[in-house]
Tab-separated table of N, CA, C and O in Angstrom:
chain	number	residue	atom	x	y	z
L	1290	MET	N	0.839	-1.175	0.000
L	1290	MET	CA	0.000	0.000	0.000
L	1290	MET	C	0.890	1.247	0.000
L	1290	MET	O	1.868	1.315	0.723
L	1291	GLN	N	0.536	2.228	-0.800
L	1291	GLN	CA	1.225	3.512	-0.855
L	1291	GLN	C	0.397	4.557	-0.112
L	1291	GLN	O	-0.827	4.579	-0.243
L	1292	ILE	N	1.071	5.400	0.668
L	1292	ILE	CA	0.387	6.507	1.334
L	1292	ILE	C	1.176	7.793	1.117
L	1292	ILE	O	2.364	7.767	0.804
L	1293	GLU	N	0.502	8.910	1.300
L	1293	GLU	CA	1.142	10.217	1.159
L	1293	GLU	C	1.405	10.765	2.553
L	1293	GLU	O	0.498	10.817	3.386
L	1294	ILE	N	2.666	11.162	2.800
L	1294	ILE	CA	3.027	11.694	4.118
L	1294	ILE	C	3.818	12.987	3.970
L	1294	ILE	O	4.307	13.314	2.894
L	1295	LEU	N	3.962	13.685	5.076
L	1295	LEU	CA	4.769	14.901	5.110
L	1295	LEU	C	6.219	14.580	4.773
L	1295	LEU	O	6.818	13.687	5.362
L	1296	LYS	N	6.786	15.303	3.799
L	1296	LYS	CA	8.196	15.150	3.433
L	1296	LYS	C	9.025	16.312	3.979
L	1296	LYS	O	10.069	16.116	4.565
L	1297	SER	N	8.536	17.537	3.758
L	1297	SER	CA	9.277	18.742	4.144
L	1297	SER	C	8.302	19.816	4.602
L	1297	SER	O	7.193	19.913	4.081
L	1298	LYS	N	8.774	20.635	5.553
L	1298	LYS	CA	7.930	21.750	6.003
L	1298	LYS	C	8.800	22.908	6.444
L	1298	LYS	O	9.761	22.742	7.189
L	1299	ILE	N	8.459	24.091	5.945
L	1299	ILE	CA	9.033	25.341	6.426
L	1299	ILE	C	7.920	25.991	7.233
L	1299	ILE	O	6.895	26.410	6.681
L	1300	HIS	N	8.094	26.035	8.541
L	1300	HIS	CA	7.025	26.469	9.438
L	1300	HIS	C	7.153	27.950	9.783
L	1300	HIS	O	8.139	28.372	10.379
L	1301	ARG	N	6.182	28.727	9.335
L	1301	ARG	CA	6.050	30.147	9.662
L	1301	ARG	C	7.142	31.021	9.045
L	1301	ARG	O	7.842	31.764	9.725
L	1302	ALA	N	7.232	30.961	7.722
L	1302	ALA	CA	8.081	31.898	6.984
L	1302	ALA	C	7.268	33.166	6.714
L	1302	ALA	O	6.034	33.136	6.728
L	1303	THR	N	7.950	34.248	6.441
L	1303	THR	CA	7.283	35.525	6.162
L	1303	THR	C	7.355	35.830	4.669
L	1303	THR	O	8.439	35.774	4.074
L	1304	VAL	N	6.222	36.166	4.077
L	1304	VAL	CA	6.180	36.537	2.664
L	1304	VAL	C	6.932	37.859	2.499
L	1304	VAL	O	6.638	38.846	3.179
L	1305	THR	N	7.914	37.870	1.594
L	1305	THR	CA	8.726	39.070	1.370
L	1305	THR	C	8.329	39.826	0.111
L	1305	THR	O	8.632	41.005	-0.019
L	1306	GLU	N	7.676	39.121	-0.834
L	1306	GLU	CA	7.263	39.743	-2.088
L	1306	GLU	C	5.999	39.062	-2.601
L	1306	GLU	O	5.753	37.897	-2.303
L	1307	ALA	N	5.255	39.790	-3.402
L	1307	ALA	CA	4.106	39.237	-4.117
L	1307	ALA	C	4.143	39.852	-5.517
L	1307	ALA	O	3.987	41.059	-5.673
L	1308	ASN	N	4.410	39.016	-6.525
L	1308	ASN	CA	4.631	39.487	-7.891
L	1308	ASN	C	3.522	38.946	-8.795
L	1308	ASN	O	3.616	37.834	-9.308
L	1309	LEU	N	2.480	39.731	-8.993
L	1309	LEU	CA	1.330	39.303	-9.793
L	1309	LEU	C	1.703	39.088	-11.257
L	1309	LEU	O	1.184	38.184	-11.909
L	1310	ASP	N	2.618	39.887	-11.791
L	1310	ASP	CA	2.982	39.807	-13.202
L	1310	ASP	C	4.062	38.766	-13.451
L	1310	ASP	O	5.153	39.059	-13.944
L	1311	TYR	N	3.751	37.531	-13.103
L	1311	TYR	CA	4.672	36.417	-13.291
L	1311	TYR	C	3.847	35.191	-13.644
L	1311	TYR	O	2.678	35.099	-13.279
L	1312	VAL	N	4.440	34.256	-14.325
L	1312	VAL	CA	3.701	33.071	-14.784
L	1312	VAL	C	3.072	32.308	-13.631
L	1312	VAL	O	1.975	31.787	-13.747
L	1313	GLY	N	3.746	32.210	-12.515
L	1313	GLY	CA	3.196	31.527	-11.357
L	1313	GLY	C	4.230	30.690	-10.659
L	1313	GLY	O	5.173	30.228	-11.279
L	1314	SER	N	4.108	30.539	-9.362
L	1314	SER	CA	4.984	29.705	-8.561
L	1314	SER	C	5.323	30.400	-7.254
L	1314	SER	O	4.781	31.445	-6.914
L	1315	LEU	N	6.294	29.824	-6.546
L	1315	LEU	CA	6.817	30.377	-5.313
L	1315	LEU	C	8.328	30.483	-5.460
L	1315	LEU	O	8.998	29.472	-5.673
L	1316	THR	N	8.868	31.699	-5.377
L	1316	THR	CA	10.323	31.847	-5.373
L	1316	THR	C	10.772	31.768	-3.926
L	1316	THR	O	10.261	32.486	-3.063
L	1317	LEU	N	11.728	30.873	-3.682
L	1317	LEU	CA	12.131	30.563	-2.318
L	1317	LEU	C	13.658	30.600	-2.191
L	1317	LEU	O	14.368	30.053	-3.042
L	1318	ASP	N	14.135	31.218	-1.145
L	1318	ASP	CA	15.563	31.291	-0.840
L	1318	ASP	C	16.173	29.883	-0.914
L	1318	ASP	O	15.672	28.944	-0.295
L	1319	GLU	N	17.260	29.755	-1.678
L	1319	GLU	CA	17.913	28.454	-1.843
L	1319	GLU	C	18.361	27.862	-0.502
L	1319	GLU	O	18.332	26.649	-0.309
L	1320	GLN	N	18.745	28.705	0.435
L	1320	GLN	CA	19.160	28.215	1.754
L	1320	GLN	C	17.984	27.553	2.477
L	1320	GLN	O	18.144	26.504	3.103
L	1321	LEU	N	16.802	28.151	2.398
L	1321	LEU	CA	15.606	27.538	2.983
L	1321	LEU	C	15.293	26.211	2.301
L	1321	LEU	O	14.946	25.221	2.954
L	1322	MET	N	15.398	26.211	0.959
L	1322	MET	CA	15.140	24.992	0.202
L	1322	MET	C	16.054	23.860	0.668
L	1322	MET	O	15.580	22.752	0.938
L	1323	ASN	N	17.341	24.149	0.758
L	1323	ASN	CA	18.306	23.123	1.159
L	1323	ASN	C	18.029	22.619	2.574
L	1323	ASN	O	18.061	21.417	2.827
L	1324	ALA	N	17.763	23.527	3.479
L	1324	ALA	CA	17.518	23.148	4.872
L	1324	ALA	C	16.272	22.275	5.017
L	1324	ALA	O	16.229	21.387	5.872
L	1325	ALA	N	15.269	22.525	4.177
L	1325	ALA	CA	14.016	21.771	4.251
L	1325	ALA	C	13.977	20.580	3.294
L	1325	ALA	O	12.950	19.922	3.166
L	1326	ASN	N	15.090	20.327	2.597
L	1326	ASN	CA	15.154	19.202	1.654
L	1326	ASN	C	14.130	19.348	0.526
L	1326	ASN	O	13.412	18.404	0.186
L	1327	LEU	N	14.076	20.550	-0.051
L	1327	LEU	CA	13.198	20.842	-1.184
L	1327	LEU	C	14.050	21.103	-2.424
L	1327	LEU	O	15.177	21.587	-2.303
L	1328	ILE	N	13.493	20.809	-3.594
L	1328	ILE	CA	14.219	21.063	-4.838
L	1328	ILE	C	13.393	21.950	-5.761
L	1328	ILE	O	12.169	22.043	-5.630
L	1329	GLU	N	14.101	22.582	-6.701
L	1329	GLU	CA	13.430	23.441	-7.681
L	1329	GLU	C	12.414	22.623	-8.462
L	1329	GLU	O	12.654	21.463	-8.799
L	1330	ASN	N	11.278	23.219	-8.723
L	1330	ASN	CA	10.143	22.636	-9.452
L	1330	ASN	C	9.333	21.641	-8.635
L	1330	ASN	O	8.372	21.066	-9.141
L	1331	GLU	N	9.688	21.435	-7.378
L	1331	GLU	CA	8.912	20.528	-6.530
L	1331	GLU	C	7.556	21.154	-6.205
L	1331	GLU	O	7.454	22.352	-5.943
L	1332	LYS	N	6.528	20.333	-6.217
L	1332	LYS	CA	5.182	20.787	-5.874
L	1332	LYS	C	5.106	21.027	-4.370
L	1332	LYS	O	5.585	20.218	-3.578
L	1333	VAL	N	4.521	22.160	-3.997
L	1333	VAL	CA	4.340	22.492	-2.587
L	1333	VAL	C	2.935	23.026	-2.347
L	1333	VAL	O	2.267	23.516	-3.254
L	1334	GLN	N	2.534	22.914	-1.110
L	1334	GLN	CA	1.301	23.533	-0.646
L	1334	GLN	C	1.716	24.708	0.234
L	1334	GLN	O	2.626	24.578	1.065
L	1335	ILE	N	1.081	25.847	0.028
L	1335	ILE	CA	1.348	27.032	0.846
L	1335	ILE	C	0.087	27.305	1.662
L	1335	ILE	O	-1.003	27.458	1.098
L	1336	VAL	N	0.255	27.351	2.972
L	1336	VAL	CA	-0.858	27.620	3.880
L	1336	VAL	C	-0.606	28.993	4.496
L	1336	VAL	O	0.418	29.206	5.152
L	1337	ASN	N	-1.517	29.919	4.254
L	1337	ASN	CA	-1.359	31.285	4.745
L	1337	ASN	C	-2.019	31.397	6.123
L	1337	ASN	O	-3.236	31.274	6.248
L	1338	VAL	N	-1.209	31.625	7.147
L	1338	VAL	CA	-1.703	31.722	8.514
L	1338	VAL	C	-2.588	32.952	8.695
L	1338	VAL	O	-3.567	32.920	9.445
L	1339	ASN	N	-2.295	34.035	7.983
L	1339	ASN	CA	-3.040	35.284	8.154
L	1339	ASN	C	-4.461	35.236	7.610
L	1339	ASN	O	-5.369	35.833	8.187
L	1340	ASN	N	-4.665	34.547	6.477
L	1340	ASN	CA	-6.003	34.585	5.869
L	1340	ASN	C	-6.617	33.213	5.613
L	1340	ASN	O	-7.720	33.132	5.079
L	1341	GLY	N	-5.917	32.137	5.955
L	1341	GLY	CA	-6.473	30.794	5.805
L	1341	GLY	C	-6.404	30.209	4.407
L	1341	GLY	O	-6.828	29.078	4.187
L	1342	GLU	N	-5.861	30.947	3.446
L	1342	GLU	CA	-5.756	30.433	2.068
L	1342	GLU	C	-4.812	29.242	2.013
L	1342	GLU	O	-3.802	29.202	2.717
L	1343	ARG	N	-5.138	28.278	1.140
L	1343	ARG	CA	-4.281	27.126	0.868
L	1343	ARG	C	-4.158	27.024	-0.638
L	1343	ARG	O	-5.165	26.950	-1.330
L	1344	ILE	N	-2.910	27.034	-1.138
L	1344	ILE	CA	-2.708	26.926	-2.582
L	1344	ILE	C	-1.611	25.907	-2.862
L	1344	ILE	O	-0.783	25.615	-1.996
L	1345	GLU	N	-1.640	25.378	-4.061
L	1345	GLU	CA	-0.588	24.482	-4.520
L	1345	GLU	C	0.116	25.132	-5.689
L	1345	GLU	O	-0.529	25.729	-6.556
L	1346	THR	N	1.437	25.011	-5.701
L	1346	THR	CA	2.255	25.557	-6.780
L	1346	THR	C	3.577	24.797	-6.790
L	1346	THR	O	3.652	23.699	-6.253
L	1347	TYR	N	4.590	25.393	-7.394
L	1347	TYR	CA	5.904	24.745	-7.436
L	1347	TYR	C	6.963	25.780	-7.073
L	1347	TYR	O	6.711	26.984	-7.085
L	1348	ILE	N	8.158	25.283	-6.755
L	1348	ILE	CA	9.238	26.145	-6.269
L	1348	ILE	C	10.166	26.586	-7.401
L	1348	ILE	O	10.540	25.785	-8.251
L	1349	ILE	N	10.544	27.857	-7.353
L	1349	ILE	CA	11.631	28.415	-8.164
L	1349	ILE	C	12.720	28.828	-7.175
L	1349	ILE	O	12.432	29.448	-6.143
L	1350	LYS	N	13.955	28.490	-7.485
L	1350	LYS	CA	15.075	28.798	-6.603
L	1350	LYS	C	15.355	30.292	-6.603
L	1350	LYS	O	15.552	30.903	-7.651
L	1351	GLY	N	15.409	30.860	-5.390
L	1351	GLY	CA	15.756	32.262	-5.218
L	1351	GLY	C	17.176	32.406	-4.701
L	1351	GLY	O	17.826	31.418	-4.353
L	1352	PRO	N	17.679	33.620	-4.640
L	1352	PRO	CA	19.053	33.854	-4.193
L	1352	PRO	C	19.315	33.295	-2.792
L	1352	PRO	O	18.530	33.519	-1.866
L	1353	LYS	N	20.430	32.576	-2.663
L	1353	LYS	CA	20.811	31.942	-1.403
L	1353	LYS	C	21.098	32.998	-0.338
L	1353	LYS	O	21.829	33.951	-0.579
L	1354	GLY	N	20.483	32.828	0.832
L	1354	GLY	CA	20.700	33.741	1.946
L	1354	GLY	C	19.884	35.017	1.876
L	1354	GLY	O	20.015	35.882	2.729
L	1355	SER	N	19.012	35.140	0.874
L	1355	SER	CA	18.220	36.353	0.683
L	1355	SER	C	16.994	36.418	1.592
L	1355	SER	O	16.430	37.488	1.798
L	1356	GLY	N	16.545	35.271	2.082
L	1356	GLY	CA	15.310	35.230	2.863
L	1356	GLY	C	14.065	35.344	2.005
L	1356	GLY	O	12.960	35.487	2.513
L	1357	MET	N	14.218	35.267	0.692
L	1357	MET	CA	13.099	35.483	-0.224
L	1357	MET	C	12.022	34.406	-0.115
L	1357	MET	O	12.298	33.217	-0.162
L	1358	VAL	N	10.797	34.863	0.048
L	1358	VAL	CA	9.597	34.036	-0.048
L	1358	VAL	C	8.622	34.875	-0.871
L	1358	VAL	O	7.966	35.778	-0.349
L	1359	CYS	N	8.583	34.623	-2.178
L	1359	CYS	CA	7.818	35.463	-3.099
L	1359	CYS	C	6.684	34.681	-3.740
L	1359	CYS	O	6.917	33.690	-4.434
L	1360	LEU	N	5.466	35.146	-3.525
L	1360	LEU	CA	4.299	34.572	-4.178
L	1360	LEU	C	4.201	35.166	-5.573
L	1360	LEU	O	4.147	36.390	-5.725
L	1361	ASN	N	4.199	34.309	-6.591
L	1361	ASN	CA	4.187	34.770	-7.980
L	1361	ASN	C	2.876	34.443	-8.672
L	1361	ASN	O	2.224	33.449	-8.362
L	1362	GLY	N	2.536	35.258	-9.663
L	1362	GLY	CA	1.345	35.008	-10.481
L	1362	GLY	C	0.090	34.989	-9.629
L	1362	GLY	O	-0.051	35.793	-8.699
L	1363	PRO	N	-0.837	34.060	-9.908
L	1363	PRO	CA	-2.093	34.003	-9.158
L	1363	PRO	C	-1.887	33.847	-7.644
L	1363	PRO	O	-2.703	34.326	-6.852
L	1364	ALA	N	-0.790	33.217	-7.238
L	1364	ALA	CA	-0.514	33.060	-5.809
L	1364	ALA	C	-0.377	34.412	-5.108
L	1364	ALA	O	-0.656	34.536	-3.919
L	1365	ALA	N	0.025	35.434	-5.862
L	1365	ALA	CA	0.190	36.771	-5.287
L	1365	ALA	C	-1.138	37.341	-4.796
L	1365	ALA	O	-1.149	38.243	-3.959
L	1366	ARG	N	-2.236	36.824	-5.297
L	1366	ARG	CA	-3.566	37.264	-4.843
L	1366	ARG	C	-3.987	36.571	-3.550
L	1366	ARG	O	-4.986	36.936	-2.943
L	1367	LYS	N	-3.223	35.558	-3.137
L	1367	LYS	CA	-3.592	34.756	-1.962
L	1367	LYS	C	-2.820	35.141	-0.715
L	1367	LYS	O	-2.996	34.520	0.338
L	1368	GLY	N	-1.948	36.143	-0.837
L	1368	GLY	CA	-1.174	36.584	0.310
L	1368	GLY	C	-0.576	37.946	0.072
L	1368	GLY	O	-0.550	38.432	-1.053
L	1369	ALA	N	-0.093	38.542	1.146
L	1369	ALA	CA	0.499	39.878	1.070
L	1369	ALA	C	1.852	39.872	1.758
L	1369	ALA	O	2.133	39.003	2.594
L	1370	ILE	N	2.672	40.830	1.408
L	1370	ILE	CA	3.964	40.985	2.068
L	1370	ILE	C	3.728	41.076	3.575
L	1370	ILE	O	2.858	41.808	4.035
L	1371	GLY	N	4.497	40.303	4.320
L	1371	GLY	CA	4.360	40.271	5.773
L	1371	GLY	C	3.508	39.132	6.299
L	1371	GLY	O	3.539	38.834	7.491
L	1372	ASP	N	2.730	38.476	5.417
L	1372	ASP	CA	1.929	37.334	5.854
L	1372	ASP	C	2.836	36.190	6.288
L	1372	ASP	O	3.928	36.007	5.754
L	1373	ILE	N	2.377	35.422	7.227
L	1373	ILE	CA	3.084	34.233	7.705
L	1373	ILE	C	2.526	33.022	6.961
L	1373	ILE	O	1.305	32.832	6.898
L	1374	VAL	N	3.434	32.214	6.395
L	1374	VAL	CA	3.012	31.040	5.635
L	1374	VAL	C	3.745	29.786	6.117
L	1374	VAL	O	4.839	29.867	6.671
L	1375	ILE	N	3.109	28.661	5.880
L	1375	ILE	CA	3.711	27.358	6.103
L	1375	ILE	C	3.818	26.712	4.734
L	1375	ILE	O	2.841	26.667	3.984
L	1376	ILE	N	5.017	26.254	4.380
L	1376	ILE	CA	5.266	25.664	3.061
L	1376	ILE	C	5.494	24.172	3.278
L	1376	ILE	O	6.368	23.775	4.060
L	1377	ILE	N	4.692	23.355	2.598
L	1377	ILE	CA	4.656	21.914	2.853
L	1377	ILE	C	4.833	21.146	1.554
L	1377	ILE	O	4.248	21.504	0.532
L	1378	SER	N	5.621	20.061	1.611
L	1378	SER	CA	5.644	19.109	0.500
L	1378	SER	C	5.367	17.723	1.073
L	1378	SER	O	5.646	17.452	2.249
L	1379	TYR	N	4.829	16.880	0.231
L	1379	TYR	CA	4.464	15.526	0.637
L	1379	TYR	C	5.191	14.533	-0.259
L	1379	TYR	O	5.622	14.864	-1.354
L	1380	ALA	N	5.309	13.299	0.197
L	1380	ALA	CA	5.907	12.226	-0.593
L	1380	ALA	C	5.003	11.006	-0.515
L	1380	ALA	O	4.360	10.766	0.513
L	1381	THR	N	4.970	10.257	-1.598
L	1381	THR	CA	4.230	9.005	-1.625
L	1381	THR	C	5.229	7.876	-1.428
L	1381	THR	O	6.256	7.831	-2.103
L	1382	MET	N	4.936	7.008	-0.480
L	1382	MET	CA	5.848	5.895	-0.231
L	1382	MET	C	5.096	4.698	0.320
L	1382	MET	O	3.925	4.811	0.703
L	1383	ASP	N	5.811	3.611	0.350
L	1383	ASP	CA	5.264	2.383	0.895
L	1383	ASP	C	4.891	2.602	2.365
L	1383	ASP	O	5.611	3.275	3.107
L	1384	PHE	N	3.799	2.004	2.781
L	1384	PHE	CA	3.299	2.165	4.146
L	1384	PHE	C	4.364	1.826	5.184
L	1384	PHE	O	4.572	2.571	6.143
L	1385	GLU	N	5.070	0.730	4.999
L	1385	GLU	CA	6.087	0.315	5.973
L	1385	GLU	C	7.260	1.293	6.001
L	1385	GLU	O	7.789	1.602	7.073
L	1386	ALA	N	7.680	1.794	4.847
L	1386	ALA	CA	8.763	2.779	4.806
L	1386	ALA	C	8.330	4.075	5.493
L	1386	ALA	O	9.130	4.742	6.158
L	1387	ALA	N	7.066	4.416	5.349
L	1387	ALA	CA	6.537	5.644	5.945
L	1387	ALA	C	6.584	5.605	7.468
L	1387	ALA	O	6.694	6.648	8.114
L	1388	ARG	N	6.507	4.423	8.033
L	1388	ARG	CA	6.534	4.285	9.499
L	1388	ARG	C	7.816	4.850	10.114
L	1388	ARG	O	7.800	5.366	11.226
L	1389	THR	N	8.929	4.761	9.392
L	1389	THR	CA	10.213	5.195	9.950
L	1389	THR	C	10.769	6.453	9.290
L	1389	THR	O	11.802	6.966	9.706
L	1390	PHE	N	10.085	6.948	8.255
L	1390	PHE	CA	10.551	8.145	7.554
L	1390	PHE	C	10.483	9.353	8.472
L	1390	PHE	O	9.509	9.552	9.197
L	1391	LYS	N	11.524	10.184	8.447
L	1391	LYS	CA	11.568	11.419	9.243
L	1391	LYS	C	11.544	12.622	8.311
L	1391	LYS	O	12.481	12.830	7.541
L	1392	PRO	N	10.487	13.429	8.364
L	1392	PRO	CA	10.425	14.609	7.496
L	1392	PRO	C	11.434	15.671	7.921
L	1392	PRO	O	11.897	15.692	9.058
L	1393	SER	N	11.758	16.558	6.973
L	1393	SER	CA	12.618	17.715	7.253
L	1393	SER	C	11.706	18.882	7.610
L	1393	SER	O	10.891	19.304	6.795
L	1394	VAL	N	11.825	19.379	8.830
L	1394	VAL	CA	10.999	20.492	9.304
L	1394	VAL	C	11.935	21.568	9.821
L	1394	VAL	O	12.802	21.293	10.655
L	1395	ILE	N	11.770	22.783	9.301
L	1395	ILE	CA	12.603	23.895	9.763
L	1395	ILE	C	11.732	25.042	10.266
L	1395	ILE	O	10.574	25.183	9.844
L	1396	PHE	N	12.321	25.855	11.107
L	1396	PHE	CA	11.636	26.999	11.735
L	1396	PHE	C	12.484	28.241	11.503
L	1396	PHE	O	13.342	28.568	12.328
L	1397	PRO	N	12.277	28.941	10.376
L	1397	PRO	CA	13.097	30.123	10.105
L	1397	PRO	C	12.792	31.259	11.085
L	1397	PRO	O	11.722	31.303	11.694
L	1398	ASP	N	13.756	32.172	11.197
L	1398	ASP	CA	13.553	33.329	12.046
L	1398	ASP	C	12.712	34.384	11.327
L	1398	ASP	O	12.226	34.140	10.213
L	1399	GLY	N	12.567	35.545	11.886
L	1399	GLY	CA	11.749	36.604	11.313
L	1399	GLY	C	12.249	37.139	9.986
L	1399	GLY	O	11.496	37.789	9.253
L	1400	ASP	N	13.524	36.864	9.665
L	1400	ASP	CA	14.095	37.270	8.379
L	1400	ASP	C	14.171	36.110	7.391
L	1400	ASP	O	14.869	36.191	6.375
L	1401	ASN	N	13.488	35.015	7.710
L	1401	ASN	CA	13.481	33.794	6.890
L	1401	ASN	C	14.849	33.147	6.771
L	1401	ASN	O	15.166	32.524	5.772
L	1402	LEU	N	15.657	33.290	7.793
L	1402	LEU	CA	16.961	32.641	7.815
L	1402	LEU	C	16.901	31.427	8.726
L	1402	LEU	O	16.161	31.419	9.723
L	1403	VAL	N	17.706	30.421	8.385
L	1403	VAL	CA	17.687	29.170	9.152
L	1403	VAL	C	18.499	29.344	10.418
L	1403	VAL	O	19.556	29.907	10.422
């Protein structure tokens, strides 16, 4: 049996930009990506703590150490600069493997640094 479980989570990052005039996605600081075991183009769910919005998109690598968390395209309508978000990715795996899998969870500071 295959199940979907938490793979990676960035808990309570701050939105630094919202760029409506973009094709779509989430631009994310490469340092945050590495710390949370995320890769470019990976599908993520963004949960906005301020307004309750939940959206799915994919990651674009942003400048390392910049603290960038930028909602692009339609996602820019779901949050504002300063909003607190939780960024989540999931993985599908065998039920038995899932029992021992440990997700990568990080808690960035107020500047989105690890």
